[in-house]
């Protein structure tokens, strides 16, 4: 049972940081305050009602920390330690957090077409263009394509990078298409592709999924079950997500990608 001697420190650890269900009991000259934590750990302190008067040694004055406890913590103390919310029938309600408090869910879409330059549709809520999705087309030998005529005949890889200029928690994503392809169109999705795997980047979220075997009504759904924090860096591109589609030369296919994320 960790003992804390400072009320300010107790509030910082148990209330501000951990939001614990504070418990207390009152004896003659003090409040015994407990912050019940996980794994049987209980933070503990004695908060005395009076303290020595620094202006008049030998006398006592009311403890302002005790007054703060009585006014601001005591009214909500001694509640249920498990903090389980109950519905109107008295049954426990389940709620799983996947991002810190203050982060808001966003379901964000970006559209493009394979083998088609200038096909990106990436807009905000006012229908204004955003600038954080970049499309590139490649020949079989890895040459970057900058001419649509060449793309029509030689493009075998379509790549789109999505890099929001802010930190995100990525929870999952979807890919939708209008018509199921009759040819092999394979997709891969890589997180933080500019950082080598040995340094914590280049995470393969989706690998070798052939859209030829997936009905258009189903699409591709990737649910990571838990959110992953990706911090934005204009230098290291640590929240970039790359979609790669490998397809027959010149194959054109409208695609919509959707990211399930949390942002401040």
PDB file of C-alpha atoms in Angstrom:
ATOM      1  CA  UNK A   1       0.000   0.000   0.000  1.00  0.00           C
ATOM      2  CA  UNK A   2       1.946   3.081  -1.195  1.00  0.00           C
ATOM      3  CA  UNK A   3       1.837   5.867   1.397  1.00  0.00           C
ATOM      4  CA  UNK A   4       1.554   9.459   0.166  1.00  0.00           C
ATOM      5  CA  UNK A   5       2.206  12.351   2.537  1.00  0.00           C
ATOM      6  CA  UNK A   6       1.134  15.240   0.305  1.00  0.00           C
ATOM      7  CA  UNK A   7      -2.504  15.991  -0.558  1.00  0.00           C
ATOM      8  CA  UNK A   8      -1.369  17.697  -3.776  1.00  0.00           C
ATOM      9  CA  UNK A   9       0.552  14.578  -4.798  1.00  0.00           C
ATOM     10  CA  UNK A  10      -2.367  12.314  -3.880  1.00  0.00           C
ATOM     11  CA  UNK A  11      -4.731  14.374  -6.049  1.00  0.00           C
ATOM     12  CA  UNK A  12      -2.300  14.372  -8.955  1.00  0.00           C
ATOM     13  CA  UNK A  13      -1.766  10.605  -8.908  1.00  0.00           C
ATOM     14  CA  UNK A  14      -5.134   9.249  -7.814  1.00  0.00           C
ATOM     15  CA  UNK A  15      -7.612  11.817  -9.134  1.00  0.00           C
ATOM     16  CA  UNK A  16      -6.066  13.729 -12.044  1.00  0.00           C
ATOM     17  CA  UNK A  17      -4.016  10.938 -13.631  1.00  0.00           C
ATOM     18  CA  UNK A  18      -5.827   7.755 -12.649  1.00  0.00           C
ATOM     19  CA  UNK A  19      -9.393   8.938 -11.877  1.00  0.00           C
ATOM     20  CA  UNK A  20      -9.685   6.376  -9.090  1.00  0.00           C
ATOM     21  CA  UNK A  21     -12.877   5.850  -7.072  1.00  0.00           C
ATOM     22  CA  UNK A  22     -11.697   7.576  -3.869  1.00  0.00           C
ATOM     23  CA  UNK A  23     -12.661   5.973  -0.545  1.00  0.00           C
ATOM     24  CA  UNK A  24     -12.299   7.476   2.921  1.00  0.00           C
ATOM     25  CA  UNK A  25     -13.103   7.082   6.590  1.00  0.00           C
ATOM     26  CA  UNK A  26     -13.099   9.758   9.290  1.00  0.00           C
ATOM     27  CA  UNK A  27     -11.515   9.439  12.702  1.00  0.00           C
ATOM     28  CA  UNK A  28     -11.072  12.010  15.460  1.00  0.00           C
ATOM     29  CA  UNK A  29      -8.336  14.195  13.974  1.00  0.00           C
ATOM     30  CA  UNK A  30      -7.978  13.053  10.385  1.00  0.00           C
ATOM     31  CA  UNK A  31      -9.404  11.608   7.205  1.00  0.00           C
ATOM     32  CA  UNK A  32      -7.977   8.270   6.081  1.00  0.00           C
ATOM     33  CA  UNK A  33      -8.087   8.430   2.283  1.00  0.00           C
ATOM     34  CA  UNK A  34      -7.575   5.504  -0.090  1.00  0.00           C
ATOM     35  CA  UNK A  35      -7.237   5.386  -3.873  1.00  0.00           C
ATOM     36  CA  UNK A  36      -7.987   1.770  -4.905  1.00  0.00           C
ATOM     37  CA  UNK A  37      -5.922   0.943  -7.989  1.00  0.00           C
ATOM     38  CA  UNK A  38      -5.478  -2.147 -10.161  1.00  0.00           C
ATOM     39  CA  UNK A  39      -3.793  -5.395  -9.085  1.00  0.00           C
ATOM     40  CA  UNK A  40      -4.620  -4.860  -5.413  1.00  0.00           C
ATOM     41  CA  UNK A  41      -2.626  -1.622  -5.137  1.00  0.00           C
ATOM     42  CA  UNK A  42      -4.168   0.986  -2.830  1.00  0.00           C
ATOM     43  CA  UNK A  43      -2.792   4.508  -2.554  1.00  0.00           C
ATOM     44  CA  UNK A  44      -3.122   5.756   1.005  1.00  0.00           C
ATOM     45  CA  UNK A  45      -2.729   8.918   3.037  1.00  0.00           C
ATOM     46  CA  UNK A  46      -3.673  10.474   6.373  1.00  0.00           C
ATOM     47  CA  UNK A  47      -5.103  13.956   5.902  1.00  0.00           C
ATOM     48  CA  UNK A  48      -5.156  15.788   9.230  1.00  0.00           C
ATOM     49  CA  UNK A  49      -7.972  18.210   9.976  1.00  0.00           C
ATOM     50  CA  UNK A  50      -5.641  20.665  11.711  1.00  0.00           C
ATOM     51  CA  UNK A  51      -1.999  21.577  11.224  1.00  0.00           C
ATOM     52  CA  UNK A  52       0.507  23.578  13.308  1.00  0.00           C
ATOM     53  CA  UNK A  53       0.197  27.327  12.955  1.00  0.00           C
ATOM     54  CA  UNK A  54       3.453  28.606  11.443  1.00  0.00           C
ATOM     55  CA  UNK A  55       2.730  32.113  12.779  1.00  0.00           C
ATOM     56  CA  UNK A  56       2.113  30.939  16.302  1.00  0.00           C
ATOM     57  CA  UNK A  57       4.026  27.784  17.269  1.00  0.00           C
ATOM     58  CA  UNK A  58       2.164  25.649  19.746  1.00  0.00           C
ATOM     59  CA  UNK A  59      -1.271  26.406  18.285  1.00  0.00           C
ATOM     60  CA  UNK A  60      -3.258  24.653  15.559  1.00  0.00           C
ATOM     61  CA  UNK A  61      -5.202  25.978  12.564  1.00  0.00           C
ATOM     62  CA  UNK A  62      -7.622  24.315  10.114  1.00  0.00           C
ATOM     63  CA  UNK A  63      -5.845  22.439   7.372  1.00  0.00           C
ATOM     64  CA  UNK A  64      -6.696  24.019   3.979  1.00  0.00           C
ATOM     65  CA  UNK A  65      -5.981  20.671   2.270  1.00  0.00           C
ATOM     66  CA  UNK A  66      -8.615  19.033   4.465  1.00  0.00           C
ATOM     67  CA  UNK A  67     -11.049  21.799   3.551  1.00  0.00           C
ATOM     68  CA  UNK A  68     -10.325  21.157  -0.133  1.00  0.00           C
ATOM     69  CA  UNK A  69     -10.978  17.443   0.354  1.00  0.00           C
ATOM     70  CA  UNK A  70     -14.266  18.081   2.159  1.00  0.00           C
ATOM     71  CA  UNK A  71     -15.510  20.554  -0.461  1.00  0.00           C
ATOM     72  CA  UNK A  72     -14.336  18.941  -3.688  1.00  0.00           C
ATOM     73  CA  UNK A  73     -13.738  15.219  -3.165  1.00  0.00           C
ATOM     74  CA  UNK A  74     -15.814  14.013  -0.227  1.00  0.00           C
ATOM     75  CA  UNK A  75     -19.202  14.568  -1.957  1.00  0.00           C
ATOM     76  CA  UNK A  76     -18.425  11.945  -4.614  1.00  0.00           C
ATOM     77  CA  UNK A  77     -16.212   9.646  -2.528  1.00  0.00           C
ATOM     78  CA  UNK A  78     -17.062   6.139  -1.272  1.00  0.00           C
ATOM     79  CA  UNK A  79     -18.803   5.177  -4.515  1.00  0.00           C
ATOM     80  CA  UNK A  80     -18.568   1.811  -6.243  1.00  0.00           C
ATOM     81  CA  UNK A  81     -14.937   0.902  -6.735  1.00  0.00           C
ATOM     82  CA  UNK A  82     -15.520  -0.969  -9.993  1.00  0.00           C
ATOM     83  CA  UNK A  83     -17.247   2.089 -11.506  1.00  0.00           C
ATOM     84  CA  UNK A  84     -19.465  -0.198 -13.607  1.00  0.00           C
ATOM     85  CA  UNK A  85     -22.369   1.704 -15.143  1.00  0.00           C
ATOM     86  CA  UNK A  86     -25.784   0.080 -14.739  1.00  0.00           C
ATOM     87  CA  UNK A  87     -28.814   0.353 -16.991  1.00  0.00           C
ATOM     88  CA  UNK A  88     -32.421   0.900 -15.851  1.00  0.00           C
ATOM     89  CA  UNK A  89     -32.806  -2.850 -15.199  1.00  0.00           C
ATOM     90  CA  UNK A  90     -29.759  -2.921 -12.944  1.00  0.00           C
ATOM     91  CA  UNK A  91     -27.634  -4.781 -15.477  1.00  0.00           C
ATOM     92  CA  UNK A  92     -24.018  -3.726 -16.025  1.00  0.00           C
ATOM     93  CA  UNK A  93     -23.272  -1.767 -19.198  1.00  0.00           C
ATOM     94  CA  UNK A  94     -20.143  -2.464 -21.226  1.00  0.00           C
ATOM     95  CA  UNK A  95     -18.032   0.296 -22.755  1.00  0.00           C
ATOM     96  CA  UNK A  96     -14.556  -0.212 -24.180  1.00  0.00           C
ATOM     97  CA  UNK A  97     -12.336   2.820 -24.727  1.00  0.00           C
ATOM     98  CA  UNK A  98      -9.981   2.682 -27.692  1.00  0.00           C
ATOM     99  CA  UNK A  99      -8.552   6.213 -27.443  1.00  0.00           C
ATOM    100  CA  UNK A 100      -7.838   8.721 -24.663  1.00  0.00           C
ATOM    101  CA  UNK A 101     -10.453  11.171 -23.442  1.00  0.00           C
ATOM    102  CA  UNK A 102     -10.903  14.138 -25.743  1.00  0.00           C
ATOM    103  CA  UNK A 103     -10.168  12.233 -28.972  1.00  0.00           C
ATOM    104  CA  UNK A 104     -13.062  12.107 -31.444  1.00  0.00           C
ATOM    105  CA  UNK A 105     -13.999   9.307 -33.819  1.00  0.00           C
ATOM    106  CA  UNK A 106     -13.768  10.033 -37.546  1.00  0.00           C
ATOM    107  CA  UNK A 107     -14.784   7.766 -40.418  1.00  0.00           C
ATOM    108  CA  UNK A 108     -12.815   9.195 -43.312  1.00  0.00           C
ATOM    109  CA  UNK A 109     -12.953   8.313 -46.990  1.00  0.00           C
ATOM    110  CA  UNK A 110     -10.564   8.829 -49.911  1.00  0.00           C
ATOM    111  CA  UNK A 111     -11.498   7.854 -53.490  1.00  0.00           C
ATOM    112  CA  UNK A 112      -9.264   7.118 -56.485  1.00  0.00           C
ATOM    113  CA  UNK A 113      -9.014   4.857 -59.522  1.00  0.00           C
ATOM    114  CA  UNK A 114      -6.275   2.451 -60.502  1.00  0.00           C
ATOM    115  CA  UNK A 115      -4.113   3.398 -63.512  1.00  0.00           C
ATOM    116  CA  UNK A 116      -5.641   6.893 -63.483  1.00  0.00           C
ATOM    117  CA  UNK A 117      -3.691  10.049 -62.727  1.00  0.00           C
ATOM    118  CA  UNK A 118      -5.495  12.953 -61.012  1.00  0.00           C
ATOM    119  CA  UNK A 119      -8.267  10.629 -59.842  1.00  0.00           C
ATOM    120  CA  UNK A 120      -8.042  11.345 -56.100  1.00  0.00           C
ATOM    121  CA  UNK A 121     -11.179  12.679 -54.417  1.00  0.00           C
ATOM    122  CA  UNK A 122     -10.244  13.776 -50.895  1.00  0.00           C
ATOM    123  CA  UNK A 123     -12.517  16.433 -49.364  1.00  0.00           C
ATOM    124  CA  UNK A 124     -13.416  17.812 -45.973  1.00  0.00           C
ATOM    125  CA  UNK A 125     -16.868  18.540 -44.531  1.00  0.00           C
ATOM    126  CA  UNK A 126     -17.099  21.801 -46.524  1.00  0.00           C
ATOM    127  CA  UNK A 127     -16.299  19.949 -49.782  1.00  0.00           C
ATOM    128  CA  UNK A 128     -12.888  21.634 -49.943  1.00  0.00           C
ATOM    129  CA  UNK A 129      -9.954  19.637 -51.278  1.00  0.00           C
ATOM    130  CA  UNK A 130      -7.511  18.217 -48.751  1.00  0.00           C
ATOM    131  CA  UNK A 131      -3.856  17.792 -49.551  1.00  0.00           C
ATOM    132  CA  UNK A 132      -2.887  14.746 -47.519  1.00  0.00           C
ATOM    133  CA  UNK A 133      -3.497  11.933 -50.031  1.00  0.00           C
ATOM    134  CA  UNK A 134      -0.955  11.334 -52.818  1.00  0.00           C
ATOM    135  CA  UNK A 135      -1.473   8.996 -55.793  1.00  0.00           C
ATOM    136  CA  UNK A 136       1.402   7.467 -57.773  1.00  0.00           C
ATOM    137  CA  UNK A 137       1.428   5.005 -60.696  1.00  0.00           C
ATOM    138  CA  UNK A 138       4.257   2.657 -61.666  1.00  0.00           C
ATOM    139  CA  UNK A 139       5.405   0.486 -64.556  1.00  0.00           C
ATOM    140  CA  UNK A 140       6.490  -3.121 -64.036  1.00  0.00           C
ATOM    141  CA  UNK A 141      10.150  -2.023 -63.829  1.00  0.00           C
ATOM    142  CA  UNK A 142       9.332   0.456 -61.047  1.00  0.00           C
ATOM    143  CA  UNK A 143       9.411   3.569 -63.221  1.00  0.00           C
ATOM    144  CA  UNK A 144       7.108   6.332 -62.001  1.00  0.00           C
ATOM    145  CA  UNK A 145       4.399   7.211 -64.537  1.00  0.00           C
ATOM    146  CA  UNK A 146       3.562  10.865 -65.119  1.00  0.00           C
ATOM    147  CA  UNK A 147       1.648  10.596 -68.415  1.00  0.00           C
ATOM    148  CA  UNK A 148      -1.884   9.214 -68.636  1.00  0.00           C
ATOM    149  CA  UNK A 149      -1.246   7.697 -72.048  1.00  0.00           C
ATOM    150  CA  UNK A 150       1.558   5.603 -70.548  1.00  0.00           C
ATOM    151  CA  UNK A 151      -0.646   4.706 -67.571  1.00  0.00           C
ATOM    152  CA  UNK A 152      -3.337   3.418 -69.921  1.00  0.00           C
ATOM    153  CA  UNK A 153      -0.982   0.795 -71.328  1.00  0.00           C
ATOM    154  CA  UNK A 154       1.800   0.214 -68.783  1.00  0.00           C
ATOM    155  CA  UNK A 155       0.570   0.877 -65.222  1.00  0.00           C
ATOM    156  CA  UNK A 156       0.696  -2.299 -63.091  1.00  0.00           C
ATOM    157  CA  UNK A 157       0.919  -0.754 -59.617  1.00  0.00           C
ATOM    158  CA  UNK A 158      -1.279   1.961 -58.132  1.00  0.00           C
ATOM    159  CA  UNK A 159      -0.124   3.503 -54.862  1.00  0.00           C
ATOM    160  CA  UNK A 160      -1.913   6.003 -52.659  1.00  0.00           C
ATOM    161  CA  UNK A 161      -0.461   7.443 -49.459  1.00  0.00           C
ATOM    162  CA  UNK A 162      -2.733   8.995 -46.833  1.00  0.00           C
ATOM    163  CA  UNK A 163      -0.909  11.147 -44.263  1.00  0.00           C
ATOM    164  CA  UNK A 164      -3.127  13.389 -42.105  1.00  0.00           C
ATOM    165  CA  UNK A 165      -1.236  16.425 -40.722  1.00  0.00           C
ATOM    166  CA  UNK A 166      -2.177  15.511 -37.149  1.00  0.00           C
ATOM    167  CA  UNK A 167      -1.782  12.652 -34.678  1.00  0.00           C
ATOM    168  CA  UNK A 168      -4.268   9.804 -35.033  1.00  0.00           C
ATOM    169  CA  UNK A 169      -5.323   6.590 -33.367  1.00  0.00           C
ATOM    170  CA  UNK A 170      -6.052   4.184 -36.218  1.00  0.00           C
ATOM    171  CA  UNK A 171      -8.645   1.531 -35.337  1.00  0.00           C
ATOM    172  CA  UNK A 172      -9.375  -0.052 -38.708  1.00  0.00           C
ATOM    173  CA  UNK A 173     -10.226   0.521 -42.317  1.00  0.00           C
ATOM    174  CA  UNK A 174     -12.310  -0.557 -45.293  1.00  0.00           C
ATOM    175  CA  UNK A 175     -11.906  -0.716 -49.038  1.00  0.00           C
ATOM    176  CA  UNK A 176     -14.927  -0.673 -51.358  1.00  0.00           C
ATOM    177  CA  UNK A 177     -15.310  -1.068 -55.114  1.00  0.00           C
ATOM    178  CA  UNK A 178     -18.282  -0.973 -57.481  1.00  0.00           C
ATOM    179  CA  UNK A 179     -17.647  -4.079 -59.605  1.00  0.00           C
ATOM    180  CA  UNK A 180     -15.854  -7.256 -58.635  1.00  0.00           C
ATOM    181  CA  UNK A 181     -12.829  -7.577 -60.943  1.00  0.00           C
ATOM    182  CA  UNK A 182     -12.540 -10.587 -63.238  1.00  0.00           C
ATOM    183  CA  UNK A 183      -8.743 -10.337 -63.151  1.00  0.00           C
ATOM    184  CA  UNK A 184      -6.271 -10.515 -60.285  1.00  0.00           C
ATOM    185  CA  UNK A 185      -6.136  -7.233 -58.362  1.00  0.00           C
ATOM    186  CA  UNK A 186      -4.147  -7.686 -55.179  1.00  0.00           C
ATOM    187  CA  UNK A 187      -4.014  -5.152 -52.370  1.00  0.00           C
ATOM    188  CA  UNK A 188      -1.547  -4.512 -49.576  1.00  0.00           C
ATOM    189  CA  UNK A 189      -1.716  -1.856 -46.859  1.00  0.00           C
ATOM    190  CA  UNK A 190       1.412  -0.736 -45.012  1.00  0.00           C
ATOM    191  CA  UNK A 191       1.570   1.543 -42.002  1.00  0.00           C
ATOM    192  CA  UNK A 192       4.512   3.970 -41.631  1.00  0.00           C
ATOM    193  CA  UNK A 193       6.173   2.737 -44.870  1.00  0.00           C
ATOM    194  CA  UNK A 194       9.047   5.263 -44.788  1.00  0.00           C
ATOM    195  CA  UNK A 195      10.412   3.856 -41.516  1.00  0.00           C
ATOM    196  CA  UNK A 196      12.203   0.458 -41.728  1.00  0.00           C
ATOM    197  CA  UNK A 197      10.646  -2.492 -39.920  1.00  0.00           C
ATOM    198  CA  UNK A 198      13.683  -2.865 -37.648  1.00  0.00           C
ATOM    199  CA  UNK A 199      12.990   0.664 -36.398  1.00  0.00           C
ATOM    200  CA  UNK A 200       9.309   0.020 -35.687  1.00  0.00           C
ATOM    201  CA  UNK A 201       7.773   1.045 -39.015  1.00  0.00           C
ATOM    202  CA  UNK A 202       6.626  -0.678 -42.215  1.00  0.00           C
ATOM    203  CA  UNK A 203       3.769  -2.556 -40.537  1.00  0.00           C
ATOM    204  CA  UNK A 204       1.811  -4.733 -42.951  1.00  0.00           C
ATOM    205  CA  UNK A 205      -1.851  -4.233 -42.067  1.00  0.00           C
ATOM    206  CA  UNK A 206      -3.188  -6.010 -45.163  1.00  0.00           C
ATOM    207  CA  UNK A 207      -1.220  -8.410 -47.347  1.00  0.00           C
ATOM    208  CA  UNK A 208      -1.943 -10.309 -50.592  1.00  0.00           C
ATOM    209  CA  UNK A 209      -5.732  -9.868 -50.579  1.00  0.00           C
ATOM    210  CA  UNK A 210      -7.055 -10.569 -54.088  1.00  0.00           C
ATOM    211  CA  UNK A 211     -10.169  -8.521 -54.900  1.00  0.00           C
ATOM    212  CA  UNK A 212     -11.041 -11.039 -57.622  1.00  0.00           C
ATOM    213  CA  UNK A 213     -12.348 -13.354 -54.886  1.00  0.00           C
ATOM    214  CA  UNK A 214     -14.296 -10.723 -52.943  1.00  0.00           C
ATOM    215  CA  UNK A 215     -17.829  -9.699 -53.959  1.00  0.00           C
ATOM    216  CA  UNK A 216     -18.226  -5.968 -54.459  1.00  0.00           C
ATOM    217  CA  UNK A 217     -20.970  -5.915 -51.814  1.00  0.00           C
ATOM    218  CA  UNK A 218     -18.486  -7.168 -49.207  1.00  0.00           C
ATOM    219  CA  UNK A 219     -15.362  -5.166 -49.909  1.00  0.00           C
ATOM    220  CA  UNK A 220     -12.341  -5.472 -47.623  1.00  0.00           C
ATOM    221  CA  UNK A 221     -12.701  -4.811 -43.898  1.00  0.00           C
ATOM    222  CA  UNK A 222      -9.683  -4.565 -41.597  1.00  0.00           C
ATOM    223  CA  UNK A 223     -10.478  -4.300 -37.892  1.00  0.00           C
ATOM    224  CA  UNK A 224      -7.438  -4.052 -35.653  1.00  0.00           C
ATOM    225  CA  UNK A 225      -9.626  -4.655 -32.546  1.00  0.00           C
ATOM    226  CA  UNK A 226      -7.693  -1.922 -30.743  1.00  0.00           C
ATOM    227  CA  UNK A 227      -6.531   1.533 -31.756  1.00  0.00           C
ATOM    228  CA  UNK A 228      -2.873   2.225 -32.543  1.00  0.00           C
ATOM    229  CA  UNK A 229      -1.429   5.695 -31.910  1.00  0.00           C
ATOM    230  CA  UNK A 230       0.343   7.155 -34.955  1.00  0.00           C
ATOM    231  CA  UNK A 231       2.082  10.454 -34.261  1.00  0.00           C
ATOM    232  CA  UNK A 232       2.373  12.913 -37.148  1.00  0.00           C
ATOM    233  CA  UNK A 233       5.870  13.890 -38.263  1.00  0.00           C
ATOM    234  CA  UNK A 234       6.519  15.889 -41.424  1.00  0.00           C
ATOM    235  CA  UNK A 235      10.102  14.600 -41.299  1.00  0.00           C
ATOM    236  CA  UNK A 236       9.665  10.873 -40.592  1.00  0.00           C
ATOM    237  CA  UNK A 237       6.050  10.403 -41.837  1.00  0.00           C
ATOM    238  CA  UNK A 238       5.127   8.279 -38.840  1.00  0.00           C
ATOM    239  CA  UNK A 239       1.374   8.294 -39.434  1.00  0.00           C
ATOM    240  CA  UNK A 240       1.418   7.627 -43.183  1.00  0.00           C
ATOM    241  CA  UNK A 241      -0.722   4.742 -44.423  1.00  0.00           C
ATOM    242  CA  UNK A 242       0.054   3.332 -47.863  1.00  0.00           C
ATOM    243  CA  UNK A 243      -2.388   1.421 -50.075  1.00  0.00           C
ATOM    244  CA  UNK A 244      -0.817  -0.657 -52.861  1.00  0.00           C
ATOM    245  CA  UNK A 245      -2.806  -2.292 -55.665  1.00  0.00           C
ATOM    246  CA  UNK A 246      -1.136  -4.678 -58.113  1.00  0.00           C
ATOM    247  CA  UNK A 247      -3.163  -5.248 -61.274  1.00  0.00           C
ATOM    248  CA  UNK A 248      -2.943  -6.002 -65.017  1.00  0.00           C
ATOM    249  CA  UNK A 249      -1.419  -3.275 -67.182  1.00  0.00           C
ATOM    250  CA  UNK A 250      -3.731  -0.304 -67.565  1.00  0.00           C
ATOM    251  CA  UNK A 251      -6.498  -1.868 -65.439  1.00  0.00           C
ATOM    252  CA  UNK A 252      -8.949   0.824 -64.313  1.00  0.00           C
ATOM    253  CA  UNK A 253     -11.049   0.318 -61.205  1.00  0.00           C
ATOM    254  CA  UNK A 254     -12.714   2.969 -59.005  1.00  0.00           C
ATOM    255  CA  UNK A 255     -11.792   2.452 -55.346  1.00  0.00           C
ATOM    256  CA  UNK A 256     -12.952   4.027 -52.094  1.00  0.00           C
ATOM    257  CA  UNK A 257     -10.839   3.623 -48.977  1.00  0.00           C
ATOM    258  CA  UNK A 258     -12.146   4.386 -45.500  1.00  0.00           C
ATOM    259  CA  UNK A 259     -10.148   4.923 -42.325  1.00  0.00           C
ATOM    260  CA  UNK A 260     -11.632   4.451 -38.872  1.00  0.00           C
ATOM    261  CA  UNK A 261      -9.598   6.776 -36.685  1.00  0.00           C
ATOM    262  CA  UNK A 262      -9.603   9.027 -33.654  1.00  0.00           C
ATOM    263  CA  UNK A 263      -8.231  12.560 -33.669  1.00  0.00           C
ATOM    264  CA  UNK A 264      -8.112  15.538 -31.333  1.00  0.00           C
TER     265      UNK A 264
END
